[in-house]
Coordinates of C-alpha atoms in Angstrom, one line a residue:
M1026 CA -17.6 144.9 -2.5
S1027 CA -20.7 143.6 -0.9
T1028 CA -21.8 139.9 -1.0
A1029 CA -24.8 141.0 -3.1
G1030 CA -22.5 142.8 -5.5
R1031 CA -20.2 139.8 -5.9
S1032 CA -23.2 137.5 -6.5
I1033 CA -24.6 139.9 -9.2
I1034 CA -21.2 139.9 -10.9
A1035 CA -20.9 136.1 -10.6
I1036 CA -24.4 135.6 -12.2
A1037 CA -23.4 138.0 -15.0
V1038 CA -20.3 136.0 -15.7
G1039 CA -22.4 132.9 -15.8
I1040 CA -24.9 134.4 -18.3
A1041 CA -22.0 135.6 -20.4
L1042 CA -20.7 132.0 -20.7
I1043 CA -24.0 130.7 -21.9
P1044 CA -23.8 131.5 -25.6
A1045 CA -20.5 129.4 -25.8
M1046 CA -22.1 126.5 -24.0
F1047 CA -24.1 125.1 -26.9
A1048 CA -21.3 124.5 -29.4
N1049 CA -20.9 120.7 -28.8
G1050 CA -24.4 119.5 -29.8
A1051 CA -24.8 116.0 -28.4
D1052 CA -27.4 113.7 -30.0
L1053 CA -30.1 114.7 -27.6
P1054 CA -33.6 113.1 -27.1
A1055 CA -36.3 114.7 -29.2
P1056 CA -38.9 116.9 -27.5
R1057 CA -41.6 114.5 -28.7
Q1058 CA -40.3 111.6 -26.5
R1059 CA -42.8 110.8 -23.8
W1060 CA -41.2 110.1 -20.5
I1061 CA -43.1 109.7 -17.2
D1062 CA -42.0 110.4 -13.6
L1063 CA -43.5 107.8 -11.2
R1064 CA -42.8 107.9 -7.4
T1065 CA -43.6 105.3 -4.7
P1066 CA -42.5 105.4 -1.0
N1067 CA -39.1 104.0 -1.8
F1068 CA -38.4 104.6 -5.5
V1069 CA -38.3 107.3 -8.2
I1070 CA -38.8 105.9 -11.7
F1071 CA -38.1 107.7 -14.9
S1072 CA -39.6 105.6 -17.7
H1073 CA -40.0 105.6 -21.5
T1074 CA -41.9 102.3 -21.6
G1075 CA -45.5 103.5 -20.9
E1076 CA -47.6 103.9 -17.8
G1077 CA -48.8 100.3 -17.5
A1078 CA -45.4 98.7 -17.6
T1079 CA -43.9 101.3 -15.3
R1080 CA -46.6 100.8 -12.7
A1081 CA -46.0 97.0 -12.8
I1082 CA -42.2 97.5 -12.3
A1083 CA -43.0 99.9 -9.4
A1084 CA -45.3 97.3 -7.8
D1085 CA -42.8 94.5 -8.2
L1086 CA -40.0 96.6 -6.6
E1087 CA -42.1 97.5 -3.6
E1088 CA -43.0 93.8 -3.2
L1089 CA -39.3 92.9 -3.3
H1090 CA -38.5 95.7 -0.8
A1091 CA -41.2 94.3 1.6
V1092 CA -40.0 90.7 1.2
L1093 CA -36.4 91.6 2.0
G1094 CA -37.6 93.5 5.0
S1095 CA -39.5 90.4 6.2
F1096 CA -36.4 88.3 5.8
S1097 CA -34.0 90.3 7.9
S1098 CA -33.5 93.3 10.2
L1099 CA -31.1 94.9 7.8
E1100 CA -31.5 98.5 6.8
L1101 CA -33.8 98.9 3.7
S1102 CA -34.6 102.5 3.8
S1103 CA -32.0 104.6 2.0
P1104 CA -30.6 107.9 3.2
I1105 CA -30.4 108.9 -0.5
P1106 CA -32.9 108.6 -3.3
T1107 CA -33.0 105.6 -5.6
Y1108 CA -33.5 106.6 -9.2
I1109 CA -34.6 103.9 -11.7
Y1110 CA -34.4 104.6 -15.4
V1111 CA -36.4 102.3 -17.7
F1112 CA -35.6 102.6 -21.4
R1113 CA -38.0 101.3 -24.0
N1114 CA -35.4 99.1 -25.8
D1115 CA -31.7 98.5 -26.2
R1116 CA -31.3 101.0 -29.0
E1117 CA -32.5 103.8 -26.7
F1118 CA -30.6 102.5 -23.7
R1119 CA -27.3 102.2 -25.6
P1120 CA -26.2 105.9 -25.4
Y1121 CA -26.6 105.8 -21.6
K1122 CA -24.7 102.5 -20.9
P1123 CA -21.4 102.6 -19.1
L1124 CA -18.4 102.7 -21.4
R1125 CA -15.8 100.0 -21.8
E1126 CA -12.8 101.1 -23.8
G1127 CA -14.9 103.9 -25.3
R1128 CA -17.8 101.7 -26.3
P1129 CA -21.1 101.0 -24.6
S1130 CA -21.0 97.9 -22.4
S1131 CA -23.1 94.9 -23.3
V1132 CA -25.4 95.1 -20.3
S1133 CA -29.2 95.0 -20.0
G1134 CA -29.0 96.9 -16.7
Y1135 CA -26.6 98.4 -14.2
F1136 CA -26.4 99.8 -10.7
A1137 CA -24.3 102.9 -9.8
P1138 CA -24.2 103.9 -6.1
R1139 CA -23.2 107.5 -5.7
A1140 CA -22.9 109.9 -2.7
D1141 CA -26.2 111.6 -3.2
G1142 CA -28.3 109.0 -5.1
N1143 CA -28.5 105.3 -6.2
Y1144 CA -28.9 105.0 -9.9
I1145 CA -30.4 101.9 -11.6
A1146 CA -30.9 101.8 -15.4
I1147 CA -32.4 98.9 -17.4
D1148 CA -33.5 97.9 -20.8
G1149 CA -37.3 97.4 -20.4
N1150 CA -37.4 95.2 -23.5
A1151 CA -34.4 92.9 -22.8
R1152 CA -34.3 89.1 -23.2
R1153 CA -35.1 88.8 -19.5
D1154 CA -38.3 90.4 -18.3
A1155 CA -37.9 93.9 -16.8
T1156 CA -38.9 92.7 -13.3
G1157 CA -36.0 90.2 -13.2
I1158 CA -33.5 92.9 -14.3
V1159 CA -34.7 95.5 -11.8
Y1160 CA -34.7 92.9 -9.0
H1161 CA -31.1 92.1 -9.9
E1162 CA -30.1 95.7 -9.8
Y1163 CA -32.0 96.4 -6.6
V1164 CA -30.2 93.6 -4.8
H1165 CA -27.0 95.5 -5.6
Y1166 CA -28.5 98.5 -3.8
F1167 CA -29.4 96.4 -0.8
V1168 CA -25.9 94.9 -0.6
A1169 CA -24.3 98.3 -0.9
N1170 CA -26.5 99.7 1.9
N1171 CA -25.9 96.8 4.3
L1172 CA -23.0 94.5 3.3
P1173 CA -20.2 96.6 1.8
G1174 CA -17.1 94.7 0.8
L1175 CA -18.7 91.6 -0.6
P1176 CA -16.7 90.0 -3.4
L1177 CA -18.0 90.7 -6.9
W1178 CA -18.8 87.1 -7.7
F1179 CA -21.0 86.7 -4.6
E1180 CA -22.8 90.0 -5.1
E1181 CA -23.6 89.2 -8.7
G1182 CA -24.5 85.6 -7.9
L1183 CA -26.8 86.8 -5.1
A1184 CA -28.4 89.3 -7.4
E1185 CA -29.0 86.6 -10.0
L1186 CA -30.5 84.3 -7.3
Y1187 CA -33.0 87.0 -6.3
S1188 CA -33.8 88.0 -9.8
S1189 CA -36.1 84.9 -10.1
L1190 CA -38.1 85.8 -7.0
R1191 CA -41.8 85.0 -7.2
I1192 CA -44.5 85.8 -4.7
R1193 CA -47.4 83.3 -4.7
G1194 CA -50.0 84.3 -2.1
K1195 CA -48.3 84.1 1.3
T1196 CA -45.2 82.2 -0.1
V1197 CA -42.1 83.7 -1.6
E1198 CA -40.0 81.5 -3.9
F1199 CA -36.5 82.2 -5.3
G1200 CA -33.4 80.4 -6.6
F1201 CA -35.0 79.2 -9.8
P1202 CA -32.3 78.7 -12.5
D1203 CA -32.0 80.8 -15.6
P1204 CA -32.2 78.5 -18.6
Y1205 CA -29.6 80.6 -20.4
H1206 CA -27.2 80.1 -17.4
L1207 CA -27.7 76.3 -17.6
V1208 CA -26.9 76.2 -21.3
L1209 CA -23.6 78.0 -20.7
L1210 CA -22.7 75.9 -17.7
R1211 CA -23.3 72.6 -19.5
N1212 CA -21.7 73.5 -22.8
S1213 CA -18.7 75.7 -21.8
P1214 CA -15.7 75.1 -19.6
L1215 CA -15.9 76.7 -16.2
I1216 CA -13.9 79.8 -15.4
P1217 CA -11.0 78.7 -13.1
L1218 CA -12.2 79.2 -9.6
H1219 CA -9.3 81.4 -8.5
E1220 CA -10.0 83.8 -11.4
L1221 CA -13.7 83.9 -10.5
L1222 CA -13.0 84.6 -6.8
T1223 CA -10.6 87.4 -7.4
A1224 CA -12.4 89.2 -10.2
D1225 CA -13.4 92.9 -9.7
H1226 CA -15.3 95.5 -11.6
H1227 CA -12.2 96.2 -13.8
S1228 CA -11.4 92.6 -14.7
E1229 CA -11.8 91.6 -18.4
L1230 CA -13.8 88.6 -17.1
Y1231 CA -16.4 91.0 -15.9
N1232 CA -16.3 93.4 -18.9
E1233 CA -15.8 91.4 -22.0
R1234 CA -19.1 90.4 -23.7
D1235 CA -18.1 86.8 -24.4
R1236 CA -16.7 86.1 -20.9
K1237 CA -19.2 88.2 -18.9
S1238 CA -22.1 85.9 -19.6
M1239 CA -20.1 82.9 -18.2
F1240 CA -19.1 85.0 -15.2
Y1241 CA -22.7 85.6 -14.3
A1242 CA -23.7 82.0 -14.9
E1243 CA -20.9 80.6 -12.8
S1244 CA -21.3 83.2 -10.1
W1245 CA -25.0 82.2 -9.9
A1246 CA -24.1 78.5 -9.7
L1247 CA -21.6 79.0 -6.9
V1248 CA -23.9 81.2 -4.8
H1249 CA -26.8 78.8 -5.5
Y1250 CA -24.6 75.9 -4.3
L1251 CA -23.5 77.7 -1.2
L1252 CA -26.9 79.0 -0.2
V1253 CA -29.4 76.5 -1.6
G1254 CA -27.8 73.3 -2.8
S1255 CA -25.7 72.2 0.2
D1256 CA -26.8 72.4 3.9
E1257 CA -23.2 72.0 5.0
R1258 CA -21.9 74.8 2.8
R1259 CA -24.8 77.0 3.7
S1260 CA -23.9 76.8 7.4
Q1261 CA -20.2 77.6 6.6
T1262 CA -20.8 80.5 4.1
P1263 CA -21.3 83.3 6.7
A1264 CA -17.8 82.6 8.2
F1265 CA -16.3 82.5 4.7
L1266 CA -17.8 85.9 3.8
D1267 CA -16.7 87.4 7.1
L1268 CA -13.1 86.4 6.3
V1269 CA -13.2 87.7 2.8
V1270 CA -14.8 91.1 3.8
A1271 CA -12.1 91.3 6.5
G1272 CA -9.4 91.2 3.7
V1273 CA -8.4 87.5 4.0
P1274 CA -7.3 86.1 0.6
P1275 CA -9.9 83.8 -0.9
T1276 CA -7.6 80.8 -0.7
E1277 CA -7.1 81.2 3.1
A1278 CA -10.8 82.0 3.6
L1279 CA -11.7 78.8 1.9
A1280 CA -9.5 76.8 4.1
G1281 CA -10.6 78.6 7.2
A1282 CA -14.4 78.3 6.6
F1283 CA -14.9 75.3 4.3
D1284 CA -12.0 73.1 5.3
T1285 CA -11.1 72.7 1.7
D1286 CA -9.0 74.4 -1.0
E1287 CA -9.8 76.0 -4.4
R1288 CA -9.3 72.7 -6.1
G1289 CA -11.8 70.9 -3.8
L1290 CA -14.5 73.6 -4.1
E1291 CA -14.0 73.8 -7.9
K1292 CA -14.6 70.1 -8.1
E1293 CA -17.8 70.4 -6.1
L1294 CA -19.0 73.3 -8.3
R1295 CA -18.3 71.4 -11.5
L1296 CA -20.4 68.5 -10.4
Y1297 CA -23.1 70.8 -9.1
S1298 CA -23.3 72.9 -12.3
Q1299 CA -24.0 69.8 -14.4
R1300 CA -27.2 68.8 -12.5
D1301 CA -30.4 68.3 -14.4
I1302 CA -32.6 69.6 -11.5
F1303 CA -31.9 72.5 -9.1
S1304 CA -33.9 73.0 -6.0
H1305 CA -35.2 76.5 -5.0
L1306 CA -36.1 78.1 -1.7
E1307 CA -39.6 78.7 -0.4
S1308 CA -40.5 80.7 2.7
P1309 CA -43.8 81.9 4.2
V1310 CA -44.1 85.6 4.1
S1311 CA -46.7 88.0 5.3
I1312 CA -46.4 91.4 3.5
E1313 CA -48.6 94.3 2.9
V1314 CA -47.5 96.6 0.2
D1315 CA -49.0 100.1 0.4
L1316 CA -48.4 101.7 -3.0
P1317 CA -49.3 105.4 -3.0
V1318 CA -48.1 106.5 -6.4
T1319 CA -47.6 109.9 -7.9
L1320 CA -47.2 110.1 -11.6
Q1321 CA -46.7 112.9 -14.0
R1322 CA -45.4 113.4 -17.5
M1323 CA -41.9 114.9 -17.6
S1324 CA -41.2 118.1 -19.4
H1325 CA -38.6 118.1 -22.1
A1326 CA -36.2 120.0 -19.7
D1327 CA -36.7 117.4 -17.0
V1328 CA -36.0 114.6 -19.5
L1329 CA -32.8 116.4 -20.6
Y1330 CA -31.7 116.9 -17.0
R1331 CA -32.4 113.4 -15.8
L1332 CA -30.7 111.7 -18.8
G1333 CA -27.7 114.1 -18.4
D1334 CA -27.6 113.3 -14.7
L1335 CA -27.5 109.6 -15.5
L1336 CA -24.5 110.2 -17.8
A1337 CA -22.8 112.3 -15.2
Q1338 CA -22.9 109.5 -12.6
Q1339 CA -20.9 107.0 -14.7
D1340 CA -17.4 106.0 -13.7
E1341 CA -15.8 107.2 -17.0
S1342 CA -16.2 110.9 -17.6
R1343 CA -19.1 111.6 -20.0
Q1344 CA -18.6 115.0 -21.4
E1345 CA -21.9 114.9 -23.2
A1346 CA -23.7 115.3 -19.8
K1347 CA -22.9 119.0 -20.0
D1348 CA -24.7 119.3 -23.3
Y1349 CA -27.9 117.9 -21.8
F1350 CA -27.8 120.4 -18.9
E1351 CA -27.1 123.3 -21.2
A1352 CA -29.9 122.2 -23.6
A1353 CA -32.3 122.0 -20.6
V1354 CA -31.6 125.6 -19.5
E1355 CA -32.0 126.7 -23.1
V1356 CA -35.4 125.1 -23.2
E1357 CA -36.3 126.2 -19.7
P1358 CA -34.1 129.0 -18.4
R1359 CA -35.5 128.7 -14.9
H1360 CA -34.6 125.0 -14.6
G1361 CA -32.8 125.0 -11.2
L1362 CA -31.6 121.4 -11.2
S1363 CA -29.8 121.9 -14.5
W1364 CA -28.1 125.1 -13.3
S1365 CA -27.1 123.2 -10.2
A1366 CA -25.6 120.4 -12.3
L1367 CA -23.7 122.9 -14.4
G1368 CA -22.3 124.3 -11.1
V1369 CA -21.1 120.8 -10.1
L1370 CA -19.4 120.3 -13.5
A1371 CA -17.7 123.7 -13.2
E1372 CA -16.4 122.7 -9.8
Q1373 CA -14.9 119.6 -11.3
H1374 CA -12.9 121.8 -13.6
A1375 CA -11.9 124.3 -10.9
R1376 CA -14.0 127.1 -12.5
W1377 CA -15.0 128.6 -9.2
V1378 CA -16.5 131.9 -10.3
A1379 CA -18.7 130.1 -12.9
A1380 CA -19.6 127.5 -10.3
R1381 CA -20.8 130.2 -7.9
S1382 CA -22.8 131.9 -10.6
F1383 CA -24.5 128.6 -11.6
H1384 CA -25.3 127.6 -8.0
D1385 CA -26.7 131.1 -7.2
R1386 CA -28.9 130.9 -10.3
A1387 CA -30.1 127.4 -9.3
V1388 CA -31.1 128.6 -5.8
A1389 CA -32.8 131.7 -7.2
N1390 CA -34.9 129.6 -9.5
S1391 CA -35.5 126.5 -7.4
P1392 CA -35.3 127.5 -3.7
D1393 CA -37.5 124.6 -2.7
D1394 CA -35.5 121.8 -4.3
F1395 CA -33.4 119.9 -1.7
L1396 CA -30.7 118.8 -4.1
V1397 CA -30.2 122.4 -5.3
Q1398 CA -29.8 123.6 -1.8
Y1399 CA -27.5 120.7 -0.9
R1400 CA -25.2 121.2 -3.8
A1401 CA -25.0 125.0 -3.2
G1402 CA -24.3 124.4 0.5
V1403 CA -21.5 121.9 -0.3
F1404 CA -20.0 124.4 -2.7
L1405 CA -20.1 127.3 -0.2
L1406 CA -18.6 125.1 2.5
E1407 CA -15.8 123.7 0.4
R1408 CA -15.0 126.4 -2.1
G1409 CA -17.2 129.4 -1.6
R1410 CA -15.6 130.5 1.7
D1411 CA -19.1 131.3 3.0
I1412 CA -19.7 129.1 6.0
D1413 CA -22.8 131.0 7.2
G1414 CA -24.3 130.7 3.7
A1415 CA -23.4 127.0 3.7
V1416 CA -25.2 126.4 7.0
I1417 CA -28.3 128.2 5.7
A1418 CA -28.4 126.2 2.5
L1419 CA -27.8 122.9 4.2
E1420 CA -30.4 123.6 6.9
R1421 CA -32.9 124.3 4.2
A1422 CA -31.9 121.0 2.4
T1423 CA -32.6 119.1 5.6
E1424 CA -36.0 120.8 6.1
L1425 CA -37.0 120.0 2.5
A1426 CA -35.7 116.3 2.7
P1427 CA -35.4 115.2 6.3
R1428 CA -34.2 111.7 5.3
F1429 CA -31.5 112.9 2.9
G1430 CA -28.4 111.7 4.8
P1431 CA -25.7 113.6 2.9
A1432 CA -27.2 117.0 3.9
W1433 CA -27.0 116.1 7.6
V1434 CA -23.4 115.0 7.2
E1435 CA -22.4 118.2 5.5
L1436 CA -24.4 120.3 8.0
T1437 CA -22.5 118.7 10.8
T1438 CA -19.2 119.7 9.1
A1439 CA -20.5 123.3 8.4
H1440 CA -21.6 123.7 12.1
R1441 CA -18.1 122.7 13.2
A1442 CA -16.4 124.9 10.6
S1443 CA -18.5 127.8 12.0
G1444 CA -17.2 127.1 15.5
Q1445 CA -20.6 125.8 16.7
R1446 CA -20.2 123.6 19.7
G1447 CA -23.8 123.6 20.9
P1448 CA -26.5 120.9 20.7
E1449 CA -27.1 121.7 17.0
V1450 CA -24.0 120.1 15.8
I1451 CA -24.6 116.9 17.8
V1452 CA -28.3 116.7 16.6
A1453 CA -27.0 117.0 13.0
A1454 CA -24.4 114.3 13.6
E1455 CA -26.9 112.0 15.4
T1456 CA -29.3 112.3 12.5
A1457 CA -26.6 111.6 10.0
H1458 CA -25.7 108.4 11.9
R1459 CA -29.3 107.3 12.3
L1460 CA -29.8 107.6 8.5
S1461 CA -26.5 106.0 7.6
P1462 CA -25.6 103.5 10.5
T1463 CA -23.2 101.5 8.3
R1464 CA -21.0 104.6 7.5
D1465 CA -18.1 104.2 9.9
D1466 CA -16.8 107.7 9.2
I1467 CA -20.1 109.2 10.3
T1468 CA -20.2 107.1 13.4
L1469 CA -16.6 108.0 14.4
D1470 CA -17.4 111.7 13.8
L1471 CA -20.4 111.4 16.2
L1472 CA -18.2 109.6 18.7
R1473 CA -15.7 112.4 18.8
L1474 CA -18.5 115.0 19.3
Y1475 CA -19.8 113.0 22.3
L1476 CA -16.4 112.8 23.8
A1477 CA -15.8 116.5 23.2
A1478 CA -19.0 117.2 25.0
D1479 CA -17.9 114.9 27.9
R1480 CA -20.8 112.5 27.1
R1481 CA -18.7 109.4 27.8
D1482 CA -21.7 107.1 28.4
A1483 CA -23.2 108.0 25.1
A1484 CA -19.9 107.4 23.4
L1485 CA -19.6 103.9 24.9
D1486 CA -23.2 103.1 23.9
L1487 CA -22.5 104.2 20.4
V1488 CA -19.4 102.1 20.0
G1489 CA -21.2 99.1 21.5
A1490 CA -24.0 99.3 19.0
S1491 CA -21.9 100.1 15.9
F1492 CA -19.2 98.7 13.6
T1493 CA -20.8 95.3 13.5
G1494 CA -19.2 94.5 10.2
S1495 CA -15.8 96.1 10.8
S1496 CA -13.6 94.9 13.7
G1497 CA -10.9 97.4 12.6
S1498 CA -13.2 100.4 12.9
R1499 CA -14.5 99.1 16.3
E1500 CA -10.9 98.8 17.6
R1501 CA -10.2 102.3 16.3
A1502 CA -13.3 103.6 18.1
W1503 CA -12.2 102.0 21.4
S1504 CA -8.8 103.6 21.0
I1505 CA -10.4 107.0 20.5
V1506 CA -12.3 106.6 23.7
A1507 CA -9.3 105.3 25.6
D1508 CA -7.1 108.2 24.3
N1509 CA -9.8 110.7 25.3
D1510 CA -9.9 109.1 28.8
L1511 CA -6.2 109.4 29.3
E1512 CA -6.0 112.9 28.0
H1513 CA -8.8 113.8 30.4
V1514 CA -6.8 112.2 33.2
R1515 CA -3.8 114.3 32.2
L1516 CA -5.8 117.6 32.4
L1517 CA -7.3 116.6 35.7
L1518 CA -3.9 116.0 37.1
A1519 CA -2.7 119.4 35.8
E1520 CA -5.7 121.0 37.6
G1521 CA -4.9 119.2 40.8
R1522 CA -8.2 117.3 40.8
L1523 CA -6.6 114.1 42.0
D1524 CA -9.7 112.2 43.1
D1525 CA -11.4 112.9 39.8
A1526 CA -8.3 111.9 37.9
G1527 CA -8.1 108.6 39.8
K1528 CA -11.7 107.7 39.0
R1529 CA -11.3 108.5 35.3
L1530 CA -8.0 106.6 35.2
D1531 CA -9.8 103.5 36.7
L1532 CA -12.4 103.8 34.0
A1533 CA -9.8 104.1 31.3
Q1534 CA -7.8 101.1 32.7
G1535 CA -11.0 99.0 32.8
L1536 CA -11.8 99.9 29.2
I1537 CA -8.3 99.1 28.0
A1538 CA -8.3 95.8 29.8
D1539 CA -11.5 94.7 28.1
T1540 CA -10.3 95.6 24.6
A1541 CA -7.3 94.6 22.4
A1542 CA -5.6 97.9 23.2
P1543 CA -2.0 98.4 22.0
A1544 CA 0.8 98.3 24.5
A1545 CA 1.3 102.1 24.2
F1546 CA -2.0 102.6 26.0
L1547 CA -0.9 100.4 28.9
Q1548 CA 2.3 102.3 29.1
R1549 CA 0.4 105.6 29.3
V1550 CA -1.8 104.2 32.0
E1551 CA 1.2 103.1 34.1
S1552 CA 2.9 106.5 33.6
L1553 CA -0.3 108.4 34.6
R1554 CA -0.8 106.1 37.6
S1555 CA 2.8 106.9 38.7
D1556 CA 2.2 110.6 38.3
L1557 CA -1.0 110.3 40.3
E1558 CA 0.7 108.5 43.1
L1559 CA 3.6 111.0 43.3
L1560 CA 1.1 113.9 43.3
R1561 CA -0.9 112.2 46.1
F1562 CA 2.3 111.6 47.9
G1563 CA 3.3 115.2 47.6
R1564 CA 0.0 116.5 48.8
R1565 CA 0.0 114.2 51.8
Y1566 CA 3.7 115.2 52.5
E1567 CA 2.7 118.9 52.4
E1568 CA -0.1 118.1 54.8
A1569 CA 2.5 116.5 57.2
I1570 CA 4.8 119.6 56.9
D1571 CA 1.8 121.9 57.8
L1572 CA 1.0 119.7 60.9
H1573 CA 4.7 119.8 61.9
E1574 CA 4.8 123.6 61.6
R1575 CA 1.7 123.8 63.8
G1576 CA 3.4 121.6 66.4
E1577 CA 1.4 118.5 65.7
D1578 CA 4.4 116.2 65.3
G1579 CA 2.6 113.0 66.2
A1580 CA 0.0 113.5 63.4
A1581 CA 2.7 114.5 61.0
R1582 CA 4.8 111.4 61.9
T1583 CA 1.8 109.2 61.3
I1584 CA 1.2 110.5 57.8
L1585 CA 4.9 110.1 56.9
V1586 CA 5.0 106.5 58.1
D1587 CA 1.8 105.7 56.2
L1588 CA 3.2 107.4 53.1
L1589 CA 6.5 105.4 53.2
G1590 CA 4.7 102.2 54.1
D1591 CA 2.4 102.4 51.0
L1592 CA 5.3 102.6 48.6
P1593 CA 7.6 99.8 47.3
P1594 CA 11.2 100.0 48.5
E1595 CA 12.6 101.6 45.4
R1596 CA 9.8 104.3 45.5
Q1597 CA 10.5 104.9 49.2
V1598 CA 14.0 106.0 48.3
Q1599 CA 12.7 108.2 45.5
A1600 CA 10.2 109.8 47.9
I1601 CA 12.7 110.4 50.6
E1602 CA 15.1 112.1 48.2
S1603 CA 12.3 114.4 47.0
M1604 CA 11.5 115.5 50.6

């Protein structure tokens, strides 16, 4: 059967499934709900709070983005979109909050980093102003993009620190205390420091309503002390974080960086948290925020899709997301993003025929949507057994959204799966690395491509400029280069290119000597060096034999004497026995 025939059958199967898809009936938003889609250079905001409040949030976010950019050289632009959902109040936000033991969490906002988008959702009418909440959540994005591996208490404390940021003319101020935090700190016992330092996203401390507020307050107090309240601790904190991110237990990290133990730091924190006055930081800043904005009212199908997509991104499976996508295609049968999302859900349940039909329908209805093309390309690559189709879809995704990093990553994989070894695969990998420089897996993939193309200098430059936050990945990268060098030497020896083999072996030996290479590499170098010497010996010996057979015994004798004289005694015996 032709490809076209299979596609028609797949679409027919998908259409046949549709009547059964609307049996669940989630509590969906009413068509009369007015949502707006506002886009700035760095954010996509879906809001139910009204145009004025949404524009204010967008302006505040772009200011924070500019301020963070002026403070550091860290990467601010994201290789994936950042979607921000602003709900009008807690009642409307509640159905879309993350679940904890089957019930909505007690949060006024949350951040969810995913492979193809960052998701931030907030209650626009919370106790804290919307700007503070969205600042808090945006700092999570900033940390995820630049400083992966930070402990939870530090990330949350840092987000709380920046949530109070104010811009006054050419001065930025942050670190102001939240009065609610101060009340808790002064009237409640502190969480034991060991429990705070070892908490993660699954800890009861972070998820229970009564304890979570204290977790935020104490995390803020500790980060405030380390970064604002103590000059000595501020100078030591980077070393402490380096140790923690490297996997050193907090107790050892404290001793290594702060020259104290948990009991000592806990005592310092207890005294600090009872202060009446907390200082804040001020810094001159010169920022210009260019805020071109596009704004439009969302159709009901768009609202259904976006809210369903938010549910689909949560850690716990939210089956009602499917109801939203199905309702969207019932309202608007040509809604490509919803068909695409149904395809992803079908993949998650190994319903490959249905998934193919949904993706085909999505592409047919929304050929110019980068996410539709990307999802279809990934499906064709992983499950559709259509590598050529995957390449076409992923190339189209990169054309539509040149800064969408995941499409470049998958396009690199698709090119390699198709057997492509030309410049296209390296260009795709280089683009993926440029957009996601902190992704070690992408960097290592590009490294291997450089080495396969015998671009050793480019590989060395790549390793030297990458893995700044991961010594383990850097060592692995150097090992890959060294292994490639030694394999190259072996092939050159097999081809009889002894001079080239010697030069490459010298390069490999120099590289290994400058890095913490395992002993196995040094053994391989010695073994290859021995092989090279024997091959050189054999070649010179054959030259001496040729001279002898031509009657030039004096020249032959000179070569043999030189050969034996260059070898240590034990090797001389080995060489003579091999003659």
